[in-house]
Amino acid sequence: MKKITLFLLLASSITFCQTLEGVINGKHRSKKNKVRDIYRNPIETLQFFGLKNDMTVVELNPGGGWYQEILAPFLNAKGQYISATADPNSDNERTR
């Protein structure tokens, strides 16, 4: 019983310990966005900005979801990903 419990604890911790490289190469990402990686250099770019998995990251007006596919799963366990967009139906002039 102890071996099974230990195995389950290790297995569950492995699923939450995703590396940046693992997320970037993940099956959850669209083929369209993966093709862009060669031009956008996600590992180098995010390491340059000092991304850590326990940070809170706010993405302003995300476009096609390229960063979202990387940041949201990477930050999921310890950090927080916030996608901030303006409501196009808002009557507030400052949002236009």
PDB file of C-alpha atoms in Angstrom:
ATOM      1  CA  MET A   1       0.000   0.000   0.000  1.00  0.00           C
ATOM      2  CA  LYS A   2       2.822   2.426   0.820  1.00  0.00           C
ATOM      3  CA  LYS A   3       4.436   1.814  -2.577  1.00  0.00           C
ATOM      4  CA  ILE A   4       1.190   2.572  -4.391  1.00  0.00           C
ATOM      5  CA  THR A   5       0.636   5.771  -2.412  1.00  0.00           C
ATOM      6  CA  LEU A   6       4.209   6.922  -3.049  1.00  0.00           C
ATOM      7  CA  PHE A   7       3.849   6.164  -6.763  1.00  0.00           C
ATOM      8  CA  LEU A   8       0.600   8.152  -6.968  1.00  0.00           C
ATOM      9  CA  LEU A   9       2.173  11.111  -5.178  1.00  0.00           C
ATOM     10  CA  LEU A  10       5.162  11.078  -7.512  1.00  0.00           C
ATOM     11  CA  ALA A  11       2.988  10.688 -10.597  1.00  0.00           C
ATOM     12  CA  SER A  12       0.767  13.597  -9.604  1.00  0.00           C
ATOM     13  CA  SER A  13       3.748  15.852  -8.870  1.00  0.00           C
ATOM     14  CA  ILE A  14       5.292  15.030 -12.234  1.00  0.00           C
ATOM     15  CA  THR A  15       2.191  16.189 -14.072  1.00  0.00           C
ATOM     16  CA  PHE A  16       2.399  19.571 -12.333  1.00  0.00           C
ATOM     17  CA  CYS A  17       6.174  20.031 -12.824  1.00  0.00           C
ATOM     18  CA  GLN A  18       6.078  21.068 -16.452  1.00  0.00           C
ATOM     19  CA  THR A  19       9.161  22.591 -17.943  1.00  0.00           C
ATOM     20  CA  LEU A  20       8.939  25.460 -20.372  1.00  0.00           C
ATOM     21  CA  GLU A  21      10.342  23.197 -23.076  1.00  0.00           C
ATOM     22  CA  GLY A  22       7.746  20.534 -22.269  1.00  0.00           C
ATOM     23  CA  VAL A  23       4.886  23.014 -22.570  1.00  0.00           C
ATOM     24  CA  ILE A  24       6.226  24.453 -25.821  1.00  0.00           C
ATOM     25  CA  ASN A  25       6.485  20.961 -27.317  1.00  0.00           C
ATOM     26  CA  GLY A  26       3.119  19.885 -25.861  1.00  0.00           C
ATOM     27  CA  LYS A  27       0.393  18.227 -27.879  1.00  0.00           C
ATOM     28  CA  HIS A  28      -2.107  20.861 -26.697  1.00  0.00           C
ATOM     29  CA  ARG A  29      -0.589  23.506 -28.977  1.00  0.00           C
ATOM     30  CA  SER A  30      -2.012  24.086 -32.435  1.00  0.00           C
ATOM     31  CA  LYS A  31       0.087  23.153 -35.454  1.00  0.00           C
ATOM     32  CA  LYS A  32      -0.356  26.704 -36.758  1.00  0.00           C
ATOM     33  CA  ASN A  33       1.223  28.170 -33.623  1.00  0.00           C
ATOM     34  CA  LYS A  34       4.002  25.557 -33.411  1.00  0.00           C
ATOM     35  CA  VAL A  35       5.114  26.482 -36.938  1.00  0.00           C
ATOM     36  CA  ARG A  36       5.682  30.067 -35.746  1.00  0.00           C
ATOM     37  CA  ASP A  37       8.083  28.940 -32.981  1.00  0.00           C
ATOM     38  CA  ILE A  38      11.056  28.970 -35.353  1.00  0.00           C
ATOM     39  CA  TYR A  39      10.526  32.701 -35.920  1.00  0.00           C
ATOM     40  CA  ARG A  40       9.431  33.698 -32.432  1.00  0.00           C
ATOM     41  CA  ASN A  41      11.989  31.701 -30.373  1.00  0.00           C
ATOM     42  CA  PRO A  42       9.688  31.138 -27.381  1.00  0.00           C
ATOM     43  CA  ILE A  43      12.224  29.546 -25.022  1.00  0.00           C
ATOM     44  CA  GLU A  44      14.843  32.238 -25.563  1.00  0.00           C
ATOM     45  CA  THR A  45      12.289  35.059 -25.439  1.00  0.00           C
ATOM     46  CA  LEU A  46      10.589  33.931 -22.231  1.00  0.00           C
ATOM     47  CA  GLN A  47      13.914  33.144 -20.536  1.00  0.00           C
ATOM     48  CA  PHE A  48      15.135  36.635 -21.490  1.00  0.00           C
ATOM     49  CA  PHE A  49      12.130  38.120 -19.682  1.00  0.00           C
ATOM     50  CA  GLY A  50      12.888  35.922 -16.662  1.00  0.00           C
ATOM     51  CA  LEU A  51       9.678  33.885 -16.752  1.00  0.00           C
ATOM     52  CA  LYS A  52       9.275  31.612 -13.711  1.00  0.00           C
ATOM     53  CA  ASN A  53       6.425  29.159 -13.132  1.00  0.00           C
ATOM     54  CA  ASP A  54       5.306  30.930  -9.946  1.00  0.00           C
ATOM     55  CA  MET A  55       4.750  34.353 -11.523  1.00  0.00           C
ATOM     56  CA  THR A  56       1.536  36.165 -12.351  1.00  0.00           C
ATOM     57  CA  VAL A  57       1.584  37.159 -16.016  1.00  0.00           C
ATOM     58  CA  VAL A  58      -0.938  39.517 -17.594  1.00  0.00           C
ATOM     59  CA  GLU A  59      -1.209  39.412 -21.373  1.00  0.00           C
ATOM     60  CA  LEU A  60      -2.808  42.552 -22.817  1.00  0.00           C
ATOM     61  CA  ASN A  61      -5.016  42.052 -25.865  1.00  0.00           C
ATOM     62  CA  PRO A  62      -3.826  38.573 -26.833  1.00  0.00           C
ATOM     63  CA  GLY A  63      -4.135  37.886 -30.521  1.00  0.00           C
ATOM     64  CA  GLY A  64      -4.203  34.364 -31.903  1.00  0.00           C
ATOM     65  CA  GLY A  65      -3.315  32.600 -28.678  1.00  0.00           C
ATOM     66  CA  TRP A  66       0.336  31.824 -29.433  1.00  0.00           C
ATOM     67  CA  TYR A  67       1.603  33.025 -26.034  1.00  0.00           C
ATOM     68  CA  GLN A  68      -1.541  31.848 -24.279  1.00  0.00           C
ATOM     69  CA  GLU A  69      -0.891  28.225 -25.331  1.00  0.00           C
ATOM     70  CA  ILE A  70       2.508  28.438 -23.646  1.00  0.00           C
ATOM     71  CA  LEU A  71       1.940  30.698 -20.657  1.00  0.00           C
ATOM     72  CA  ALA A  72      -1.358  29.332 -19.309  1.00  0.00           C
ATOM     73  CA  PRO A  73      -0.208  25.705 -18.890  1.00  0.00           C
ATOM     74  CA  PHE A  74       3.267  26.719 -17.693  1.00  0.00           C
ATOM     75  CA  LEU A  75       1.842  28.961 -14.959  1.00  0.00           C
ATOM     76  CA  ASN A  76      -1.111  26.728 -14.103  1.00  0.00           C
ATOM     77  CA  ALA A  77       0.260  24.906 -11.040  1.00  0.00           C
ATOM     78  CA  LYS A  78       2.083  27.672  -9.142  1.00  0.00           C
ATOM     79  CA  GLY A  79       1.495  30.938 -10.964  1.00  0.00           C
ATOM     80  CA  GLN A  80      -1.340  32.735 -12.652  1.00  0.00           C
ATOM     81  CA  TYR A  81      -2.079  33.700 -16.261  1.00  0.00           C
ATOM     82  CA  ILE A  82      -4.460  36.600 -16.866  1.00  0.00           C
ATOM     83  CA  SER A  83      -5.717  37.493 -20.319  1.00  0.00           C
ATOM     84  CA  ALA A  84      -6.815  41.137 -20.323  1.00  0.00           C
ATOM     85  CA  THR A  85      -8.971  42.329 -23.189  1.00  0.00           C
ATOM     86  CA  ALA A  86     -11.285  45.262 -23.678  1.00  0.00           C
ATOM     87  CA  ASP A  87     -14.972  44.595 -24.162  1.00  0.00           C
ATOM     88  CA  PRO A  88     -15.723  45.685 -27.748  1.00  0.00           C
ATOM     89  CA  ASN A  89     -19.376  46.225 -26.777  1.00  0.00           C
ATOM     90  CA  SER A  90     -18.521  48.598 -23.945  1.00  0.00           C
ATOM     91  CA  ASP A  91     -19.926  52.132 -24.011  1.00  0.00           C
ATOM     92  CA  ASN A  92     -16.818  53.388 -22.195  1.00  0.00           C
ATOM     93  CA  GLU A  93     -14.836  55.655 -24.552  1.00  0.00           C
ATOM     94  CA  ARG A  94     -11.523  54.791 -22.846  1.00  0.00           C
ATOM     95  CA  THR A  95     -11.726  51.183 -24.068  1.00  0.00           C
ATOM     96  CA  ARG A  96     -11.811  52.158 -27.743  1.00  0.00           C
TER      97      ARG A  96
END
